[in-house]
PDB file of C-alpha atoms in Angstrom:
ATOM      1  CA  MET J  26      -2.641 -10.862 -11.158  1.00 40.00           C
ATOM      2  CA  PHE J  27       0.062  -8.321 -10.238  1.00 42.00           C
ATOM      3  CA  ARG J  28      -1.101  -5.924 -12.953  1.00 46.00           C
ATOM      4  CA  LEU J  29      -4.828  -6.455 -12.200  1.00 40.00           C
ATOM      5  CA  ALA J  30      -4.347  -5.726  -8.497  1.00 44.00           C
ATOM      6  CA  LEU J  31      -2.365  -2.557  -9.215  1.00 44.00           C
ATOM      7  CA  LEU J  32      -4.884  -1.327 -11.773  1.00 43.00           C
ATOM      8  CA  THR J  33      -7.765  -1.989  -9.379  1.00 46.00           C
ATOM      9  CA  ALA J  34      -6.017  -0.210  -6.488  1.00 48.00           C
ATOM     10  CA  THR J  35      -5.221   2.705  -8.797  1.00 48.00           C
ATOM     11  CA  ALA J  36      -8.865   2.937  -9.909  1.00 47.00           C
ATOM     12  CA  ILE J  37     -10.050   2.984  -6.288  1.00 47.00           C
ATOM     13  CA  VAL J  38      -7.618   5.780  -5.437  1.00 52.00           C
ATOM     14  CA  ALA J  39      -8.513   7.769  -8.551  1.00 49.00           C
ATOM     15  CA  GLY J  40     -12.188   7.622  -7.631  1.00 49.00           C
ATOM     16  CA  ALA J  41     -11.512   8.716  -4.050  1.00 48.00           C
ATOM     17  CA  VAL J  42      -9.433  11.757  -5.039  1.00 51.00           C
ATOM     18  CA  SER J  43     -11.053  13.741  -7.791  1.00 49.00           C
ATOM     19  CA  HIS J  44     -10.686  17.503  -7.229  1.00 51.00           C
ATOM     20  CA  ALA J  45      -7.427  19.272  -8.084  1.00 50.00           C
ATOM     21  CA  HIS J  46      -5.825  21.487  -5.428  1.00 54.00           C
ATOM     22  CA  ALA J  47      -2.772  23.730  -5.372  1.00 69.00           C
ATOM     23  CA  ASP J  48      -0.978  21.590  -2.805  1.00 86.00           C
ATOM     24  CA  PRO J  49      -0.545  17.828  -3.099  1.00 92.00           C
ATOM     25  CA  GLN J  50      -3.788  16.092  -2.080  1.00 95.00           C
ATOM     26  CA  LEU J  51      -3.317  12.404  -1.292  1.00 97.00           C
ATOM     27  CA  GLY J  52      -5.568   9.360  -1.521  1.00 97.00           C
ATOM     28  CA  SER J  53      -4.544   5.724  -1.047  1.00 97.00           C
ATOM     29  CA  ALA J  54      -5.771   2.151  -1.368  1.00 96.00           C
ATOM     30  CA  THR J  55      -4.462  -1.373  -0.760  1.00 95.00           C
ATOM     31  CA  LEU J  56      -5.255  -4.771  -2.281  1.00 93.00           C
ATOM     32  CA  PRO J  57      -5.930  -7.385  -1.126  1.00 92.00           C
ATOM     33  CA  GLY J  58      -7.430  -6.275   2.164  1.00 91.00           C
ATOM     34  CA  ALA J  59      -6.278  -9.339   4.112  1.00 92.00           C
ATOM     35  CA  ARG J  60      -3.416 -11.849   4.113  1.00 93.00           C
ATOM     36  CA  ALA J  61      -2.641 -14.909   6.249  1.00 92.00           C
ATOM     37  CA  GLY J  62       0.451 -17.039   6.781  1.00 92.00           C
ATOM     38  CA  ALA J  63       2.832 -18.409   9.365  1.00 94.00           C
ATOM     39  CA  VAL J  64       4.883 -16.349  11.797  1.00 95.00           C
ATOM     40  CA  GLY J  65       8.057 -15.378   9.926  1.00 94.00           C
ATOM     41  CA  ASP J  66       6.458 -15.630   6.453  1.00 93.00           C
ATOM     42  CA  THR J  67       6.565 -12.502   4.323  1.00 95.00           C
ATOM     43  CA  LEU J  68       3.072 -11.483   3.228  1.00 95.00           C
ATOM     44  CA  THR J  69       2.676  -8.923   0.443  1.00 95.00           C
ATOM     45  CA  VAL J  70      -0.056  -6.550  -0.668  1.00 96.00           C
ATOM     46  CA  PHE J  71      -0.197  -3.767  -3.222  1.00 96.00           C
ATOM     47  CA  GLY J  72      -0.649  -0.124  -2.303  1.00 97.00           C
ATOM     48  CA  ALA J  73      -1.427   2.897  -4.449  1.00 97.00           C
ATOM     49  CA  LEU J  74      -0.889   6.540  -3.522  1.00 98.00           C
ATOM     50  CA  ALA J  75      -2.490   9.211  -5.724  1.00 97.00           C
ATOM     51  CA  ASN J  76      -1.590  12.899  -5.849  1.00 97.00           C
ATOM     52  CA  ALA J  77      -4.647  14.902  -6.963  1.00 96.00           C
ATOM     53  CA  GLY J  78      -2.955  18.254  -6.366  1.00 95.00           C
ATOM     54  CA  ASP J  79      -1.354  20.655  -8.829  1.00 95.00           C
ATOM     55  CA  THR J  80       2.192  20.270  -7.458  1.00 96.00           C
ATOM     56  CA  THR J  81       4.584  17.349  -7.045  1.00 97.00           C
ATOM     57  CA  ALA J  82       4.280  15.436  -3.775  1.00 97.00           C
ATOM     58  CA  THR J  83       7.817  14.936  -2.448  1.00 98.00           C
ATOM     59  CA  SER J  84       9.457  12.158  -0.480  1.00 98.00           C
ATOM     60  CA  CYS J  85       6.362   9.943  -0.401  1.00 98.00           C
ATOM     61  CA  ALA J  86       6.298   6.632   1.429  1.00 98.00           C
ATOM     62  CA  PRO J  87       3.943   4.212   3.148  1.00 98.00           C
ATOM     63  CA  ALA J  88       4.479   3.368   6.817  1.00 97.00           C
ATOM     64  CA  VAL J  89       2.709   1.257   9.440  1.00 94.00           C
ATOM     65  CA  THR J  90       1.678   1.928  13.010  1.00 86.00           C
ATOM     66  CA  GLY J  91       1.209  -0.656  15.729  1.00 80.00           C
ATOM     67  CA  PHE J  92       2.454  -3.691  13.775  1.00 89.00           C
ATOM     68  CA  SER J  93       4.502  -6.175  15.811  1.00 85.00           C
ATOM     69  CA  GLY J  94       6.788  -7.331  13.043  1.00 93.00           C
ATOM     70  CA  SER J  95       8.816  -5.980  10.154  1.00 96.00           C
ATOM     71  CA  PHE J  96       7.492  -3.857   7.309  1.00 97.00           C
ATOM     72  CA  ALA J  97       9.110  -2.903   4.012  1.00 98.00           C
ATOM     73  CA  TYR J  98       7.951  -1.242   0.807  1.00 98.00           C
ATOM     74  CA  ARG J  99       9.163  -0.826  -2.712  1.00 98.00           C
ATOM     75  CA  ALA J 100       7.977   1.604  -5.401  1.00 97.00           C
ATOM     76  CA  VAL J 101       6.697  -0.094  -8.551  1.00 97.00           C
ATOM     77  CA  ALA J 102       7.647   1.345 -11.963  1.00 94.00           C
ATOM     78  CA  SER J 103       4.943   2.771 -14.219  1.00 89.00           C
ATOM     79  CA  ASP J 104       5.038  -0.386 -16.370  1.00 88.00           C
ATOM     80  CA  ASN J 105       3.846  -2.354 -13.280  1.00 86.00           C
ATOM     81  CA  GLN J 106       6.462  -4.981 -14.117  1.00 88.00           C
ATOM     82  CA  SER J 107       9.547  -3.766 -12.258  1.00 93.00           C
ATOM     83  CA  PHE J 108      10.653  -1.582  -9.366  1.00 95.00           C
ATOM     84  CA  SER J 109      11.554   2.091  -9.698  1.00 94.00           C
ATOM     85  CA  ALA J 110      13.466   2.593  -6.441  1.00 95.00           C
ATOM     86  CA  PRO J 111      15.427   0.551  -3.902  1.00 96.00           C
ATOM     87  CA  GLN J 112      13.556  -0.938  -0.935  1.00 97.00           C
ATOM     88  CA  ASP J 113      12.320   1.578   1.658  1.00 98.00           C
ATOM     89  CA  THR J 114      13.197   4.596  -0.501  1.00 98.00           C
ATOM     90  CA  PRO J 115      10.675   7.483  -0.642  1.00 98.00           C
ATOM     91  CA  VAL J 116       9.649   8.717  -4.086  1.00 98.00           C
ATOM     92  CA  ASP J 117       8.181  11.881  -5.598  1.00 98.00           C
ATOM     93  CA  ILE J 118       4.724  11.730  -7.203  1.00 98.00           C
ATOM     94  CA  ALA J 119       3.953  14.241  -9.956  1.00 97.00           C
ATOM     95  CA  ALA J 120       0.710  16.212  -9.902  1.00 96.00           C
ATOM     96  CA  GLY J 121      -2.218  14.117 -11.103  1.00 96.00           C
ATOM     97  CA  GLN J 122      -0.248  10.855 -10.931  1.00 97.00           C
ATOM     98  CA  THR J 123      -0.422   7.649  -8.884  1.00 97.00           C
ATOM     99  CA  GLN J 124       2.491   5.662  -7.451  1.00 97.00           C
ATOM    100  CA  ASN J 125       2.077   1.942  -6.805  1.00 97.00           C
ATOM    101  CA  PHE J 126       3.980   0.134  -4.046  1.00 98.00           C
ATOM    102  CA  LEU J 127       4.629  -3.473  -3.087  1.00 97.00           C
ATOM    103  CA  LEU J 128       4.167  -3.678   0.700  1.00 97.00           C
ATOM    104  CA  SER J 129       5.745  -6.538   2.698  1.00 97.00           C
ATOM    105  CA  PHE J 130       4.771  -7.651   6.213  1.00 97.00           C
ATOM    106  CA  THR J 131       6.568 -10.257   8.341  1.00 96.00           C
ATOM    107  CA  ALA J 132       4.925 -11.041  11.679  1.00 94.00           C
ATOM    108  CA  ALA J 133       7.262 -11.687  14.623  1.00 94.00           C
ATOM    109  CA  SER J 134       4.568 -13.396  16.724  1.00 94.00           C
ATOM    110  CA  PRO J 135       1.118 -14.939  16.191  1.00 94.00           C
ATOM    111  CA  LEU J 136      -1.563 -12.442  15.107  1.00 92.00           C
ATOM    112  CA  GLU J 137      -5.304 -13.035  14.955  1.00 89.00           C
ATOM    113  CA  GLU J 138      -6.703 -10.818  12.179  1.00 88.00           C
ATOM    114  CA  GLU J 139      -4.755  -7.757  13.280  1.00 89.00           C
ATOM    115  CA  GLU J 140      -5.787  -4.658  11.387  1.00 90.00           C
ATOM    116  CA  VAL J 141      -2.601  -2.924  10.341  1.00 92.00           C
ATOM    117  CA  ASP J 142      -2.955   0.812   9.931  1.00 89.00           C
ATOM    118  CA  LEU J 143      -1.045   2.137   6.951  1.00 94.00           C
ATOM    119  CA  VAL J 144      -0.028   5.767   6.710  1.00 96.00           C
ATOM    120  CA  PHE J 145       0.637   7.027   3.179  1.00 97.00           C
ATOM    121  CA  ASP J 146       2.462  10.333   3.570  1.00 97.00           C
ATOM    122  CA  CYS J 147       4.654  12.814   1.709  1.00 98.00           C
ATOM    123  CA  ALA J 148       6.975  15.503   3.068  1.00 97.00           C
ATOM    124  CA  ASN J 149       4.923  18.398   1.670  1.00 96.00           C
ATOM    125  CA  ALA J 150       1.359  17.092   2.146  1.00 96.00           C
ATOM    126  CA  ALA J 151      -1.062  15.903   4.781  1.00 96.00           C
ATOM    127  CA  PRO J 152      -1.253  12.078   4.939  1.00 97.00           C
ATOM    128  CA  ALA J 153      -3.877  10.308   2.845  1.00 97.00           C
ATOM    129  CA  PRO J 154      -7.074   9.906   4.892  1.00 97.00           C
ATOM    130  CA  ARG J 155      -7.406   6.480   6.534  1.00 93.00           C
ATOM    131  CA  ILE J 156     -10.443   4.507   5.371  1.00 92.00           C
ATOM    132  CA  ASP J 157     -11.165   1.083   6.922  1.00 88.00           C
ATOM    133  CA  GLY J 158     -11.112  -1.620   4.287  1.00 87.00           C
ATOM    134  CA  VAL J 159      -9.687   0.687   1.623  1.00 94.00           C
ATOM    135  CA  ASN J 160      -6.180   1.472   2.876  1.00 93.00           C
ATOM    136  CA  SER J 161      -5.777  -0.876   5.836  1.00 92.00           C
ATOM    137  CA  VAL J 162      -4.775  -4.555   5.863  1.00 93.00           C
ATOM    138  CA  LEU J 163      -5.845  -7.471   8.069  1.00 92.00           C
ATOM    139  CA  ILE J 164      -2.859  -9.713   8.870  1.00 93.00           C
ATOM    140  CA  THR J 165      -3.181 -13.187  10.380  1.00 92.00           C
ATOM    141  CA  ALA J 166      -0.031 -15.056  11.415  1.00 92.00           C
ATOM    142  CA  GLU J 167      -0.238 -18.511  12.954  1.00 92.00           C
ATOM    143  CA  THR J 168       2.444 -20.841  14.263  1.00 90.00           C
ATOM    144  CA  VAL J 169       1.654 -23.093  11.281  1.00 83.00           C
ATOM    145  CA  ALA J 170       0.542 -21.560   7.985  1.00 72.00           C
ATOM    146  CA  GLY J 171      -3.196 -21.720   7.390  1.00 70.00           C
ATOM    147  CA  ALA J 172      -5.250 -20.846   4.338  1.00 70.00           C
ATOM    148  CA  ASP J 173      -4.416 -17.582   2.594  1.00 72.00           C
ATOM    149  CA  ILE J 174      -7.351 -16.906   0.343  1.00 65.00           C
ATOM    150  CA  LEU J 175      -6.863 -13.913  -1.913  1.00 62.00           C
ATOM    151  CA  PRO J 176     -10.048 -12.208  -3.086  1.00 53.00           C
ATOM    152  CA  VAL J 177     -10.002 -11.744  -6.836  1.00 51.00           C
ATOM    153  CA  ILE J 178     -12.221  -9.267  -8.637  1.00 50.00           C
ATOM    154  CA  ALA J 179     -13.229 -10.436 -12.102  1.00 46.00           C
TER     155      ALA J 179
END
């Protein structure tokens, strides 16, 4: 499942960013698009950040805005089986390459389908454009854990 989700997110990003440019040009995607759990539970999703430019994108990292809880990320190695950097450490993305991330959310209070805006950014590039349902995540946190149904694409 881990590998399938990363490959799917990578394919979405690759399709969204297709023209090479001199500067880093970013596109991003997340999977799944929604998670649910109890307040204090850590909920994870996968994120992919593609660099369609002709130069390396430097110091790249995902971030969140307006989320009332904690957020962390970790870069996934190219084998999609391990991590390539310590938690919350920005990475460089070579021209024409995609970096996958494991994104972790822990709600501090109850949330009713809160859309969390993710910003995928690098030091030398404009942030990846935000697209509802492609690179945002709906988080639900209840006082008691409810159903967390993960959509699976076959």
